[in-house]
Structures are given as structure tokens and as C-alpha cells.
Amino acid sequence: MRVFIAGIDGYLGWPLAIYLSAHGHHVAGADLLLRRKWVAEVGGVSAQPIASREERLRAFEDAFGRSLDFRVGDLTDYGFVKDLFRDFQPEAVVHLGQMPSAPYSMIDQAHCVWTQQNNVVNNLNLLWAIQEVAPDAHLVKLGTMGEYGTPNVAIPEGFFEVEFRGRVDRLPFPRQAGSWYHQSKVHDSHNTHFASKIWGLRATDIMQGVVFGTRIYEMGDDLRLRSRIDFDQCFGTAINRFCCQAVIGHPLTLFGLGKQKRGFLPLKDSMTCLRLAIENPPEKGEYRVFNQFENAYTVTELALMVRAVAADIGIAAEIRQYENPRAEMEEHYYQPDRQRLVDLGYEPTGDIKSVMKEMMLDLLENRDRIEAHADVLIPDIRWEGGRRRSRVIG
């Protein structure tokens, strides 16, 4: 299958290009390389070195014996997107090319507005390019479980049946985003659903949990094929950040009570789920939603697992509670469904601790890189506005 990846240079995009190519698909993609700039802007660095675009292309050719069409360009430029689709004629389009950080979107007015403009406009451009150039192509859009918020009821996969005043209908489940970034993703979901209804587009909206891990099997031993691993307050998600903190002896930063619960999945599971969605497209005009995660854990449960795994490899990790910079419920009900990908053949690996161990062993080789940027480990971006470093509270 001809698969176009928007955001091919990112944490998920680059491994997906390798994974799909290893599974016989013809891949192309585009990226403006902004993730590299965003992380540098907030004072961070990838914990494991990442190759330049040129080095990645050479490594890809060495691994697969063919070149990779990886173009640098702005997805908010409709002419650029349309030309790409005319040249490649995709059968599937995987949209990973957006700014993915809640804290980054909350820095100030400029970051909020830019996040909304970039994410909403580039998603609309992909929808229009599919409609005008490749109307049979299947859009696989990366959403986020964060679109749902933390309602006090179970979370279905996109739609639910509701009875009101004696009448019944199947409606989109309400979105309750928790940041300007998550709001942009809600807008994308609504726009994609609308495009499917009016144009008959095929679309799969992936409500993905938090991904963790440093590598996938298909990368082999070539370090040039490795993906990035971030640990700063904007782009370093919980498990990745905890593992980076553990290997340098920094306390694991538990925000607030540590009872916030979210869905998580290893990087290799994310690749499997995306492939299953791509290889099993919906009917023409169908907009479907998959909740994608391996299991749900509280932040405290994750920190305790990281501490236990660290102890197994001779690292004494401390857990410390910090003031929560976010405006979120500290204790809440959380029961999301995840059946549709299982029906397509997804079998969660369930080996979260083995992935944590693999990560920490990889990170130990790059401990100096993390230590040199340890000042980014304590958050200072506040949801109420402004910057103030979080205090230790426990």
C-alpha cells in the first residue's frame, strides 16, 4: 500500500516509516522538522542522539535498499500538500504532523494561537488534498485520549447511544479538552467527521494514549534509525521522563496527588495499531474512532513501576511530589473502552516493565546528555498563565 506520513521526522512518524517499510508498504512523507526546534526552544534535547534528515535517509537506504521520499515543507501550505499528493498518489494518509504538547500550547498567547492555527489548518489541508487529488485514500488521523477529558462515566470509542426526552440517537461522545493543544485536536476530529459526511471520505480517528519507549525491533542495531526521546516539561511524557530522571538520580517528578489516570502503550504497540488501521480501511464515507492504548495507570503506579525496574538494574530512584502546574482533576473516574483494534487483531503486549528496562539501559548510555539539561525536569509553565517553577509538596 502507498502510505503517506505527515510528520515523518517525529517520535512516531520516523519509527512508523521504518515499521511500514519492513512490512512491505511503500512509504513517503513530509515534515518541517519543527519538533527539533521546539525542544531546543524549551531548553531540551533528545536523550538519545537523533540523526539528521540526511543521515536518516542514508540509513533507510542502507536498511531497505531503496530511497525514501522524505520532503521538507509546511503542511499549512496547501500548494505544497497538493503537489505531494499529486506526485505520490497515496492510498492511505497518516496524519502525525502536528504540535503535540499541552504545556507548549499553554506558554502564552502566541503559542496558544500558533498551535491552533498550525494544527487545525494543516488537518484541513490534508482533508482538502484527499478530496481533490486522492478521494479514495484513507485518512488515519492521530487524535488523543485527552480529547475526552475525564468524565464520570465510561468512555466509548467515539460515539454513544443517548436517550433524551423519549428519543434515542447515536451521537459523538462529548469532548472535554484540558489544554489549547487538546482543543485543537477536538476541532480536527469535528472537521474530519464533517468531511467524511459531506465528501464521503474514509477516515479513522485514533484516540491514542501516551506512548513510551526508545526503539522498535525493525530499527535493528543501526543507531541512525533510532527515534528521539524527550524529557523536558513540554515534550517529555510521563514514562519517558521518569526513566530519564531515574538514570541520572533525579527524583521522579510526580505532579500533585499522583492519582491522575491515563492510558499508555509501548512504541511498538502504537506501530502495530497504526498498521492494523491502515490495512483495514473503513467503508467510503465512514468516520470511525479507535481508542488506542495498552492499559490505564495512575501516575503514581507508573512512578512505582519505574522505581522497581530501576532497582532491578542497580539504580536507586526516589519519587517526589511536586505542585501540579496543570488545571486538572487530581482524582477521577477513568474507564475508556478499547475493543475495535482488538477486533482487528491487536494483542496488547502487556510488558510495560520490560520496555521500561530496555529504555533505561538505552538511556544509561546517554546519561551525560540528560544531566547536561537537567534544569528542564521541573515544570514552570502554569495553566493559569505565566511561569513559576513547581515547588516540592511531599
XYZ file of C-alpha atoms in Angstrom:
394
model
C 0.000 0.000 0.000
C 1.173 3.547 -0.737
C 1.236 5.301 2.648
C 1.987 8.989 3.115
C 3.141 10.041 6.606
C 2.635 13.679 7.587
C 5.167 14.335 10.351
C 7.641 11.667 9.223
C 10.548 13.084 11.277
C 8.744 12.852 14.641
C 8.795 10.491 17.603
C 6.079 8.341 15.989
C 6.496 9.286 12.332
C 10.063 8.055 11.856
C 9.539 4.630 13.504
C 6.304 4.243 11.529
C 8.152 4.825 8.232
C 10.618 2.077 9.180
C 7.945 -0.275 10.512
C 5.626 0.017 7.496
C 8.529 -0.346 5.063
C 9.617 -3.517 6.869
C 6.062 -4.807 6.440
C 6.048 -4.284 2.680
C 4.398 -0.886 2.315
C 5.642 1.913 0.049
C 6.160 4.973 2.266
C 6.670 8.668 1.611
C 6.335 11.651 3.918
C 6.874 15.278 4.753
C 7.979 17.247 7.786
C 9.066 20.814 8.552
C 11.495 19.479 11.230
C 9.840 21.697 13.828
C 9.965 19.143 16.675
C 13.743 19.570 16.754
C 13.304 23.352 17.050
C 10.516 23.215 19.657
C 12.550 21.028 22.001
C 15.562 23.325 21.662
C 13.300 26.339 22.294
C 12.221 24.992 25.700
C 15.809 24.118 26.644
C 15.589 20.408 25.980
C 17.395 17.838 23.870
C 16.655 14.286 22.794
C 18.048 11.954 25.446
C 19.415 9.664 22.763
C 21.114 11.347 19.803
C 18.990 11.516 16.672
C 20.418 11.562 13.191
C 19.930 14.457 10.820
C 17.431 14.089 7.996
C 20.267 13.352 5.572
C 21.748 10.676 7.854
C 18.334 9.125 8.332
C 17.819 8.912 4.581
C 21.191 7.183 4.123
C 20.391 4.751 6.945
C 16.978 3.989 5.421
C 18.555 3.237 2.039
C 21.158 1.007 3.695
C 18.421 -0.899 5.527
C 15.886 -1.285 2.715
C 17.900 -0.939 -0.484
C 15.798 1.925 -1.777
C 15.445 5.651 -1.212
C 12.761 7.278 0.920
C 10.747 10.217 -0.405
C 11.021 12.475 2.681
C 10.346 16.100 1.785
C 10.798 19.164 3.965
C 7.848 21.526 3.833
C 4.954 23.195 5.621
C 1.650 21.325 5.766
C -0.169 24.625 6.260
C 0.909 25.475 2.670
C -1.872 23.939 0.618
C 0.070 24.099 -2.640
C 2.865 22.052 -1.076
C 0.439 19.409 0.217
C -1.475 19.179 -3.041
C 1.722 18.745 -5.084
C 2.872 15.985 -2.740
C -0.363 14.076 -3.198
C -0.280 14.500 -6.987
C 3.255 13.074 -7.084
C 2.749 10.191 -4.652
C -0.954 9.317 -5.122
C -1.414 7.923 -1.589
C -3.788 5.110 -0.751
C -3.521 5.959 2.951
C -2.514 9.194 4.705
C -1.316 9.040 8.314
C -1.517 12.433 9.974
C 1.124 12.785 12.702
C 2.311 16.239 11.637
C 1.075 18.459 14.442
C 2.368 20.218 17.540
C 1.665 17.564 20.219
C 2.329 19.273 23.558
C -0.250 20.558 26.042
C 2.315 22.609 28.058
C 3.788 24.183 24.899
C 0.324 25.383 23.863
C -0.184 26.941 27.318
C 3.011 29.048 27.437
C 1.372 32.299 26.309
C -0.991 33.856 23.767
C 1.426 33.410 20.859
C 1.980 29.710 21.497
C -1.751 29.131 22.009
C -2.736 30.844 18.753
C 0.078 29.257 16.753
C -0.900 25.773 17.989
C -4.500 26.289 16.931
C -3.576 27.728 13.536
C -0.960 25.118 12.712
C -2.902 22.051 13.817
C -6.350 22.984 12.534
C -5.142 24.389 9.190
C -2.808 21.522 8.309
C -5.526 18.975 9.079
C -7.941 20.880 6.831
C -5.299 20.960 4.087
C -4.904 17.192 4.220
C -8.684 16.748 4.057
C -8.961 19.011 1.024
C -5.979 17.401 -0.726
C -7.507 13.953 -0.278
C -10.853 15.185 -1.583
C -9.339 16.914 -4.628
C -6.436 14.613 -5.527
C -6.915 11.165 -3.923
C -10.600 10.789 -2.982
C -10.321 7.038 -2.343
C -7.430 7.469 0.105
C -7.976 6.599 3.756
C -7.049 9.243 6.340
C -5.663 7.849 9.604
C -5.627 10.873 11.890
C -3.815 10.802 15.209
C -6.123 12.173 17.866
C -5.584 11.797 21.599
C -7.421 10.258 24.523
C -7.040 13.712 26.064
C -9.848 14.952 23.826
C -12.337 13.161 26.071
C -11.115 14.615 29.344
C -12.021 12.646 32.467
C -15.826 12.265 32.509
C -17.522 10.492 35.393
C -18.801 7.774 33.039
C -17.164 5.158 30.823
C -15.603 6.493 27.597
C -16.813 4.769 24.410
C -14.938 4.720 21.112
C -16.093 7.997 19.671
C -19.867 7.518 19.692
C -22.521 6.526 22.186
C -26.266 5.954 22.230
C -28.204 8.554 24.198
C -31.867 8.761 25.148
C -33.312 12.204 25.775
C -36.972 13.099 26.231
C -38.141 9.803 24.859
C -35.971 9.756 21.743
C -32.769 7.813 21.054
C -29.829 8.723 18.831
C -26.190 7.723 18.257
C -24.070 10.825 18.842
C -20.393 11.767 19.137
C -19.260 11.405 22.741
C -18.665 14.869 24.278
C -15.102 16.194 24.198
C -13.731 17.978 27.269
C -10.214 19.026 26.313
C -7.744 20.062 29.011
C -5.402 22.385 27.079
C -5.274 24.586 23.981
C -3.430 21.745 22.222
C -6.192 19.274 23.070
C -8.784 21.798 21.922
C -7.071 21.904 18.517
C -7.362 18.126 18.300
C -11.076 18.309 19.129
C -11.537 20.757 16.247
C -9.676 18.320 13.961
C -11.975 15.472 14.974
C -15.064 17.539 14.254
C -13.688 18.722 10.901
C -12.693 15.204 9.855
C -16.116 13.829 10.788
C -17.777 16.611 8.795
C -15.568 15.959 5.735
C -16.482 12.286 5.813
C -20.181 13.155 5.833
C -20.121 15.698 3.012
C -17.417 14.204 0.735
C -17.638 10.516 1.514
C -14.048 10.336 2.749
C -12.739 7.270 4.594
C -11.364 8.307 7.981
C -10.066 6.627 11.111
C -9.578 8.855 14.148
C -7.071 7.310 16.568
C -7.617 8.422 20.161
C -4.163 7.381 21.323
C -2.901 7.096 24.859
C 0.561 8.189 25.961
C 3.332 6.363 24.077
C 6.650 5.346 25.641
C 9.812 3.585 24.504
C 13.123 4.234 22.786
C 13.004 1.815 19.854
C 11.215 -0.852 17.826
C 12.612 -4.191 16.646
C 12.679 -3.115 12.980
C 15.341 -0.464 13.736
C 17.914 -3.171 14.384
C 21.278 -2.032 15.728
C 21.708 0.979 13.453
C 21.708 3.988 15.800
C 20.866 6.260 12.860
C 17.411 4.666 12.750
C 16.580 5.384 16.400
C 13.763 7.754 17.272
C 14.010 10.676 19.662
C 13.272 10.503 23.382
C 12.362 13.749 25.140
C 12.301 14.511 28.858
C 11.547 18.231 29.134
C 8.284 19.557 30.592
C 6.688 20.105 27.178
C 7.578 17.036 25.138
C 8.759 14.546 27.762
C 5.695 12.446 28.565
C 5.391 10.646 31.908
C 7.167 7.296 31.470
C 9.859 8.648 29.163
C 10.516 11.488 31.608
C 10.554 9.206 34.653
C 13.062 6.838 33.022
C 15.342 9.732 32.077
C 15.152 11.067 35.634
C 15.899 7.663 37.135
C 19.118 7.097 35.196
C 20.653 10.390 36.403
C 19.492 10.072 40.017
C 16.958 12.900 39.764
C 13.736 12.449 41.789
C 10.801 11.279 39.687
C 8.545 14.321 39.299
C 5.094 13.281 40.471
C 2.641 16.149 39.873
C 0.061 16.821 42.581
C -1.519 13.801 44.253
C -0.322 11.458 41.522
C -3.780 9.902 41.145
C -4.376 11.175 37.607
C -5.113 8.149 35.412
C -4.389 7.845 31.695
C -3.974 5.196 29.004
C -0.443 4.182 27.949
C 1.109 1.925 25.322
C 4.619 0.977 24.192
C 6.012 2.453 20.986
C 5.937 -0.960 19.305
C 2.231 -1.365 20.152
C 1.495 2.046 18.651
C 3.126 0.894 15.398
C 1.065 -2.309 15.367
C -2.187 -0.443 15.949
C -1.496 2.111 13.223
C -0.652 -0.659 10.750
C -3.878 -2.501 11.579
C -5.884 0.678 10.996
C -4.115 1.307 7.678
C -4.512 -2.251 6.400
C -8.194 -2.428 7.359
C -9.742 0.780 5.967
C -13.342 1.827 6.625
C -16.044 1.987 4.000
C -16.335 5.060 1.822
C -17.964 7.849 3.824
C -17.288 6.136 7.159
C -15.729 8.052 10.037
C -14.689 5.654 12.777
C -12.926 6.157 16.104
C -10.471 3.794 17.780
C -9.310 4.226 21.370
C -5.676 3.097 21.293
C -3.870 2.159 24.491
C -2.453 -0.936 26.205
C -3.694 -0.237 29.737
C -4.578 2.636 32.044
C -2.426 3.561 35.051
C -2.229 6.340 37.595
C 0.897 8.472 37.541
C 1.852 7.029 40.938
C 1.566 3.467 39.596
C 3.914 4.404 36.767
C 6.442 6.016 39.107
C 6.431 2.933 41.349
C 6.997 0.665 38.342
C 9.902 2.809 37.138
C 11.410 2.748 40.625
C 11.094 -1.060 40.796
C 12.644 -1.580 37.361
C 15.442 0.857 38.199
C 16.192 -1.124 41.357
C 16.490 -4.303 39.265
C 19.376 -2.770 37.313
C 21.064 -1.252 40.340
C 19.596 2.256 40.315
C 18.023 3.742 43.443
C 15.219 6.015 42.246
C 13.410 8.463 44.520
C 9.830 9.651 43.993
C 8.995 13.212 44.959
C 5.679 15.088 44.755
C 5.662 18.496 43.113
C 3.000 21.161 42.868
C 0.845 20.404 39.820
C 1.233 23.146 37.186
C -1.849 21.954 35.307
C -5.526 22.649 35.870
C -6.863 19.089 36.037
C -8.831 16.790 38.296
C -6.444 15.171 40.767
C -8.802 12.244 41.466
C -11.295 10.995 38.923
C -13.084 8.045 37.367
C -11.435 6.706 34.200
C -12.807 3.743 32.261
C -12.258 4.001 28.479
C -13.227 1.264 26.019
C -10.699 -0.236 23.580
C -12.289 -3.024 21.584
C -12.211 -2.060 17.907
C -8.458 -2.520 17.431
C -8.608 -5.784 19.377
C -11.268 -6.929 16.895
C -8.788 -6.203 14.088
C -6.140 -8.361 15.738
C -4.339 -6.091 18.208
C -2.933 -8.067 21.131
C -1.506 -5.745 23.801
C 1.999 -6.872 24.693
C 1.479 -6.132 28.384
C 5.230 -5.996 29.045
C 5.449 -2.462 30.359
C 8.270 -3.242 32.781
C 10.419 -4.919 30.127
C 10.032 -1.847 27.918
C 10.987 0.373 30.864
C 14.103 -1.756 31.430
C 15.071 -1.573 27.764
C 14.599 2.196 27.873
C 16.737 2.693 30.957
C 19.555 0.559 29.566
C 19.494 2.652 26.383
C 19.376 5.871 28.398
C 22.297 4.902 30.629
C 24.483 5.076 27.524
C 23.463 8.746 27.135
C 23.315 9.805 30.775
C 25.578 12.817 30.151
C 23.089 14.292 27.651
C 20.295 14.161 30.230
C 22.443 15.514 33.071
C 23.530 18.461 30.917
C 19.872 19.515 30.552
C 18.531 18.515 33.973
C 17.171 22.025 34.577
C 14.212 21.219 32.260
C 12.954 18.453 34.546
C 10.972 20.710 36.915
C 7.975 22.375 35.200
C 7.334 26.098 35.301
C 4.575 26.582 32.672
C 1.339 27.293 34.529
C -2.148 26.584 33.189
C -3.426 29.779 34.800
C -0.816 31.756 32.876
C 2.751 32.866 33.469
C 5.831 30.935 34.529
C 6.634 29.735 38.039
C 8.752 26.741 38.991
C 6.782 23.981 40.779
C 7.532 23.522 44.492
C 8.123 20.215 46.248
C 4.970 19.332 48.221
C 5.706 15.850 49.503
